[in-house]
Amino acid sequence: GLSHAGIVYSRAVCEFIARRERSKQLCEKGCAGHALVMTGTLKRYEQLTRILLEEYQPHTRTVLRLQRLNELCAGQLDSLSAGEMRKIFPREYEARAGDKLHYRYPGVGGESYLDLIMRLQEVILALEQERTNVVLVVDRAVARVLIAYFQEVESAALPYMDVAPGVLEMTRSHSGFTCTHFDISVGLATTAAGPGAGPGYDRMLTHTLSSGRDTASSRSSLGMAGGMPAPLRYSPRAMHIERQSASDETYLRRK
């Protein structure tokens, strides 16, 4: 479950989501309103969504808990940070560093990014059909796959995408999706891999807030080819992410 720092972070995220749902900006776009929440089945996800349901209106908000949205499974290396993995399992660290897309963690349930892409296909199809606001409570690997799909990032680059803690708002438009990252400055993020079953595991979540009700539909870029995931397409125009502080409305831009 979450440590004290993780709970502090989760409460700040829930406060931001509740405030954002009522924001003038979304009201002007016709996107205001309580979002559908989609998340995994791990305890830390349940802790965050419980805060959202109990402390912010409406208490009857719809929450879908899907095992498919759980973090990439690191098998027997679960809960290890990159530094710990490099020190204790140097061969596994080197193998993963050499090919993060195809590397599969050893042990029961261990997955690769390709496995994760396959697992998330149905979730992506459901998101494509959704026309209401959706809040996704996920960890970094899952966030990378979802962002890569909607931003048309090629599969080889997917495992190396920078996903910072906070809220990433993706807004649908006729030309694709625009992205704004809102930083959450309180709490502590983790560098550990996997769902985090180890004792005393401190976990901070990455949250993706997808909003917008335009009728334009994003082109599918995560199709199937011969039973394997088709390469994700890369679009240079889609890589702009606007970064904004959730507290002081300050912008940092990256192109």
GROMACS .gro file of C-alpha atoms in nm:
model
  255
    1GLY     CA    1   0.000   0.000   0.000
    2LEU     CA    2   0.087   0.367   0.011
    3SER     CA    3   0.326   0.520   0.260
    4HIS     CA    4   0.238   0.845   0.439
    5ALA     CA    5   0.410   1.040   0.158
    6GLY     CA    6   0.207   0.847  -0.099
    7ILE     CA    7  -0.119   0.929   0.082
    8VAL     CA    8  -0.024   1.298   0.096
    9TYR     CA    9   0.043   1.290  -0.278
   10SER     CA   10  -0.281   1.102  -0.351
   11ARG     CA   11  -0.486   1.352  -0.153
   12ALA     CA   12  -0.327   1.639  -0.347
   13VAL     CA   13  -0.405   1.465  -0.676
   14CYS     CA   14  -0.770   1.412  -0.576
   15GLU     CA   15  -0.800   1.776  -0.473
   16PHE     CA   16  -0.658   1.885  -0.807
   17ILE     CA   17  -0.894   1.659  -1.004
   18ALA     CA   18  -1.198   1.787  -0.815
   19ARG     CA   19  -1.089   2.148  -0.872
   20ARG     CA   20  -1.009   2.085  -1.238
   21GLU     CA   21  -1.350   1.932  -1.303
   22ARG     CA   22  -1.509   2.261  -1.195
   23SER     CA   23  -1.256   2.486  -1.370
   24LYS     CA   24  -1.366   2.776  -1.590
   25GLN     CA   25  -1.142   2.649  -1.870
   26LEU     CA   26  -1.321   2.314  -1.896
   27CYS     CA   27  -1.661   2.480  -1.854
   28GLU     CA   28  -1.587   2.704  -2.153
   29LYS     CA   29  -1.492   2.398  -2.358
   30GLY     CA   30  -1.808   2.216  -2.256
   31CYS     CA   31  -1.597   1.951  -2.082
   32ALA     CA   32  -1.683   2.022  -1.718
   33GLY     CA   33  -1.838   1.752  -1.506
   34HIS     CA   34  -1.745   1.452  -1.297
   35ALA     CA   35  -1.523   1.207  -1.482
   36LEU     CA   36  -1.543   0.832  -1.507
   37VAL     CA   37  -1.249   0.683  -1.311
   38MET     CA   38  -1.062   0.383  -1.452
   39THR     CA   39  -0.784   0.217  -1.256
   40GLY     CA   40  -0.622  -0.115  -1.165
   41THR     CA   41  -0.697  -0.357  -0.885
   42LEU     CA   42  -0.389  -0.297  -0.667
   43LYS     CA   43  -0.429  -0.169  -0.311
   44ARG     CA   44  -0.262   0.166  -0.380
   45TYR     CA   45  -0.515   0.241  -0.654
   46GLU     CA   46  -0.801   0.156  -0.419
   47GLN     CA   47  -0.655   0.390  -0.156
   48LEU     CA   48  -0.644   0.685  -0.394
   49THR     CA   49  -0.991   0.630  -0.539
   50ARG     CA   50  -1.132   0.593  -0.187
   51ILE     CA   51  -0.998   0.940  -0.105
   52LEU     CA   52  -1.162   1.078  -0.420
   53LEU     CA   53  -1.496   0.914  -0.338
   54GLU     CA   54  -1.507   0.992   0.033
   55GLU     CA   55  -1.369   1.346   0.040
   56TYR     CA   56  -1.495   1.497  -0.285
   57GLN     CA   57  -1.835   1.513  -0.452
   58PRO     CA   58  -2.001   1.315  -0.592
   59HIS     CA   59  -1.957   1.022  -0.353
   60THR     CA   60  -2.136   0.804  -0.610
   61ARG     CA   61  -1.874   0.862  -0.881
   62THR     CA   62  -1.831   0.563  -1.113
   63VAL     CA   63  -1.502   0.375  -1.067
   64LEU     CA   64  -1.400   0.087  -1.294
   65ARG     CA   65  -1.128  -0.138  -1.150
   66LEU     CA   66  -0.959  -0.337  -1.424
   67GLN     CA   67  -0.672  -0.581  -1.376
   68ARG     CA   68  -0.552  -0.483  -1.722
   69LEU     CA   69  -0.454  -0.140  -1.585
   70ASN     CA   70  -0.218  -0.280  -1.320
   71GLU     CA   71   0.149  -0.187  -1.353
   72LEU     CA   72   0.385  -0.395  -1.568
   73CYS     CA   73   0.475  -0.704  -1.363
   74ALA     CA   74   0.844  -0.730  -1.277
   75GLY     CA   75   0.824  -1.095  -1.170
   76GLN     CA   76   1.088  -1.187  -0.913
   77LEU     CA   77   1.240  -0.838  -0.941
   78ASP     CA   78   0.924  -0.669  -0.819
   79SER     CA   79   0.974  -0.362  -0.594
   80LEU     CA   80   1.342  -0.320  -0.685
   81SER     CA   81   1.466   0.024  -0.790
   82ALA     CA   82   1.688   0.054  -1.098
   83GLY     CA   83   1.991   0.098  -0.870
   84GLU     CA   84   1.905  -0.211  -0.666
   85MET     CA   85   1.846  -0.413  -0.981
   86ARG     CA   86   2.185  -0.305  -1.121
   87LYS     CA   87   2.363  -0.402  -0.799
   88ILE     CA   88   2.187  -0.731  -0.719
   89PHE     CA   89   2.104  -0.856  -1.070
   90PRO     CA   90   2.362  -0.695  -1.304
   91ARG     CA   91   2.296  -0.936  -1.593
   92GLU     CA   92   1.925  -0.869  -1.584
   93TYR     CA   93   1.992  -0.497  -1.565
   94GLU     CA   94   2.217  -0.510  -1.872
   95ALA     CA   95   1.970  -0.725  -2.065
   96ARG     CA   96   1.689  -0.483  -1.991
   97ALA     CA   97   1.902  -0.178  -2.074
   98GLY     CA   98   1.991  -0.335  -2.408
   99ASP     CA   99   1.630  -0.385  -2.522
  100LYS     CA  100   1.363  -0.247  -2.290
  101LEU     CA  101   1.085  -0.311  -2.541
  102HIS     CA  102   1.137  -0.689  -2.567
  103TYR     CA  103   1.297  -0.760  -2.227
  104ARG     CA  104   1.070  -0.975  -2.010
  105TYR     CA  105   1.124  -0.976  -1.634
  106PRO     CA  106   1.214  -1.321  -1.495
  107GLY     CA  107   0.989  -1.514  -1.261
  108VAL     CA  108   0.618  -1.586  -1.241
  109GLY     CA  109   0.408  -1.324  -1.419
  110GLY     CA  110   0.708  -1.127  -1.547
  111GLU     CA  111   0.616  -0.907  -1.844
  112SER     CA  112   0.778  -0.708  -2.122
  113TYR     CA  113   0.654  -0.384  -2.272
  114LEU     CA  114   0.523  -0.584  -2.567
  115ASP     CA  115   0.322  -0.796  -2.324
  116LEU     CA  116   0.186  -0.477  -2.169
  117ILE     CA  117   0.086  -0.338  -2.510
  118MET     CA  118  -0.111  -0.655  -2.575
  119ARG     CA  119  -0.275  -0.636  -2.231
  120LEU     CA  120  -0.391  -0.277  -2.280
  121GLN     CA  121  -0.545  -0.316  -2.626
  122GLU     CA  122  -0.901  -0.358  -2.498
  123VAL     CA  123  -0.865  -0.063  -2.260
  124ILE     CA  124  -0.748   0.157  -2.548
  125LEU     CA  125  -1.043   0.051  -2.762
  126ALA     CA  126  -1.279   0.139  -2.476
  127LEU     CA  127  -1.115   0.482  -2.437
  128GLU     CA  128  -1.151   0.546  -2.811
  129GLN     CA  129  -1.527   0.497  -2.779
  130GLU     CA  130  -1.571   0.700  -2.461
  131ARG     CA  131  -1.720   1.049  -2.504
  132THR     CA  132  -1.713   1.164  -2.141
  133ASN     CA  133  -1.420   1.277  -1.929
  134VAL     CA  134  -1.206   0.990  -1.800
  135VAL     CA  135  -0.951   0.985  -1.518
  136LEU     CA  136  -0.697   0.702  -1.541
  137VAL     CA  137  -0.505   0.619  -1.223
  138VAL     CA  138  -0.201   0.425  -1.342
  139ASP     CA  139   0.172   0.381  -1.295
  140ARG     CA  140   0.450   0.482  -1.533
  141ALA     CA  141   0.476   0.181  -1.767
  142VAL     CA  142   0.101   0.175  -1.829
  143ALA     CA  143   0.103   0.553  -1.874
  144ARG     CA  144   0.378   0.521  -2.136
  145VAL     CA  145   0.175   0.276  -2.345
  146LEU     CA  146  -0.140   0.488  -2.330
  147ILE     CA  147   0.041   0.814  -2.406
  148ALA     CA  148   0.237   0.651  -2.690
  149TYR     CA  149  -0.086   0.534  -2.852
  150PHE     CA  150  -0.264   0.868  -2.840
  151GLN     CA  151   0.051   1.066  -2.929
  152GLU     CA  152   0.153   0.822  -3.207
  153VAL     CA  153   0.497   0.742  -3.065
  154GLU     CA  154   0.684   0.455  -3.228
  155SER     CA  155   0.711   0.139  -3.022
  156ALA     CA  156   1.093   0.145  -3.003
  157ALA     CA  157   1.079   0.483  -2.824
  158LEU     CA  158   0.791   0.391  -2.594
  159PRO     CA  159   0.992   0.243  -2.299
  160TYR     CA  160   1.214   0.551  -2.282
  161MET     CA  161   0.939   0.815  -2.265
  162ASP     CA  162   0.969   1.060  -1.977
  163VAL     CA  163   0.661   1.027  -1.753
  164ALA     CA  164   0.677   1.264  -1.458
  165PRO     CA  165   0.462   1.227  -1.145
  166GLY     CA  166   0.151   1.441  -1.157
  167VAL     CA  167  -0.152   1.472  -1.382
  168LEU     CA  168  -0.128   1.456  -1.760
  169GLU     CA  169  -0.437   1.601  -1.924
  170MET     CA  170  -0.502   1.484  -2.279
  171THR     CA  171  -0.770   1.678  -2.465
  172ARG     CA  172  -0.922   1.546  -2.787
  173SER     CA  173  -0.941   1.776  -3.088
  174HIS     CA  174  -0.999   1.736  -3.461
  175SER     CA  175  -0.622   1.721  -3.518
  176GLY     CA  176  -0.546   1.467  -3.245
  177PHE     CA  177  -0.472   1.517  -2.875
  178THR     CA  178  -0.313   1.809  -2.695
  179CYS     CA  179  -0.128   1.734  -2.370
  180THR     CA  180  -0.078   1.944  -2.057
  181HIS     CA  181   0.122   1.815  -1.761
  182PHE     CA  182   0.026   1.944  -1.415
  183ASP     CA  183   0.294   1.896  -1.152
  184ILE     CA  184   0.198   1.773  -0.804
  185SER     CA  185   0.470   1.906  -0.576
  186VAL     CA  186   0.392   1.721  -0.252
  187GLY     CA  187   0.468   1.360  -0.165
  188LEU     CA  188   0.734   1.123  -0.290
  189ALA     CA  189   0.763   0.936  -0.619
  190THR     CA  190   0.907   0.586  -0.644
  191THR     CA  191   1.169   0.443  -0.879
  192ALA     CA  192   1.078   0.082  -0.802
  193ALA     CA  193   0.957  -0.161  -1.067
  194GLY     CA  194   0.639  -0.366  -1.073
  195PRO     CA  195   0.314  -0.374  -0.877
  196GLY     CA  196   0.499  -0.350  -0.547
  197ALA     CA  197   0.417  -0.652  -0.335
  198GLY     CA  198   0.721  -0.620  -0.112
  199PRO     CA  199   0.695  -0.512   0.255
  200GLY     CA  200   0.714  -0.141   0.328
  201TYR     CA  201   0.673  -0.059  -0.039
  202ASP     CA  202   0.642   0.312  -0.099
  203ARG     CA  203   0.451   0.390  -0.414
  204MET     CA  204   0.347   0.708  -0.585
  205LEU     CA  205   0.117   0.695  -0.882
  206THR     CA  206   0.121   0.866  -1.216
  207HIS     CA  207  -0.224   0.991  -1.311
  208THR     CA  208  -0.353   1.058  -1.658
  209LEU     CA  209  -0.657   1.284  -1.688
  210SER     CA  210  -0.817   1.248  -2.029
  211SER     CA  211  -1.084   1.505  -2.107
  212GLY     CA  212  -1.275   1.649  -2.399
  213ARG     CA  213  -1.591   1.556  -2.581
  214ASP     CA  214  -1.517   1.654  -2.941
  215THR     CA  215  -1.656   1.408  -3.192
  216ALA     CA  216  -1.323   1.373  -3.372
  217SER     CA  217  -1.174   1.027  -3.326
  218SER     CA  218  -0.805   0.950  -3.293
  219ARG     CA  219  -0.658   0.724  -3.559
  220SER     CA  220  -0.575   0.379  -3.431
  221SER     CA  221  -0.200   0.318  -3.416
  222LEU     CA  222  -0.184   0.011  -3.195
  223GLY     CA  223  -0.325  -0.252  -3.427
  224MET     CA  224  -0.255  -0.621  -3.461
  225ALA     CA  225  -0.033  -0.775  -3.726
  226GLY     CA  226   0.005  -1.153  -3.735
  227GLY     CA  227  -0.088  -1.183  -3.369
  228MET     CA  228   0.176  -0.930  -3.260
  229PRO     CA  229   0.136  -0.558  -3.183
  230ALA     CA  230   0.189  -0.343  -3.490
  231PRO     CA  231   0.461  -0.075  -3.454
  232LEU     CA  232   0.334   0.248  -3.303
  233ARG     CA  233   0.360   0.534  -3.548
  234TYR     CA  234   0.571   0.838  -3.463
  235SER     CA  235   0.442   1.188  -3.530
  236PRO     CA  236   0.683   1.477  -3.457
  237ARG     CA  237   0.396   1.723  -3.438
  238ALA     CA  238   0.240   1.528  -3.152
  239MET     CA  239   0.535   1.543  -2.913
  240HIS     CA  240   0.468   1.889  -2.766
  241ILE     CA  241   0.371   1.868  -2.399
  242GLU     CA  242   0.273   2.185  -2.217
  243ARG     CA  243   0.386   2.173  -1.853
  244GLN     CA  244   0.193   2.364  -1.590
  245SER     CA  245   0.212   2.385  -1.213
  246ALA     CA  246  -0.107   2.267  -1.047
  247SER     CA  247  -0.065   2.537  -0.782
  248ASP     CA  248   0.068   2.855  -0.938
  249GLU     CA  249  -0.045   2.826  -1.304
  250THR     CA  250   0.316   2.868  -1.422
  251TYR     CA  251   0.396   2.722  -1.765
  252LEU     CA  252   0.708   2.551  -1.896
  253ARG     CA  253   0.704   2.451  -2.260
  254ARG     CA  254   0.890   2.167  -2.431
  255LYS     CA  255   0.900   2.104  -2.803
   0.00000   0.00000   0.00000
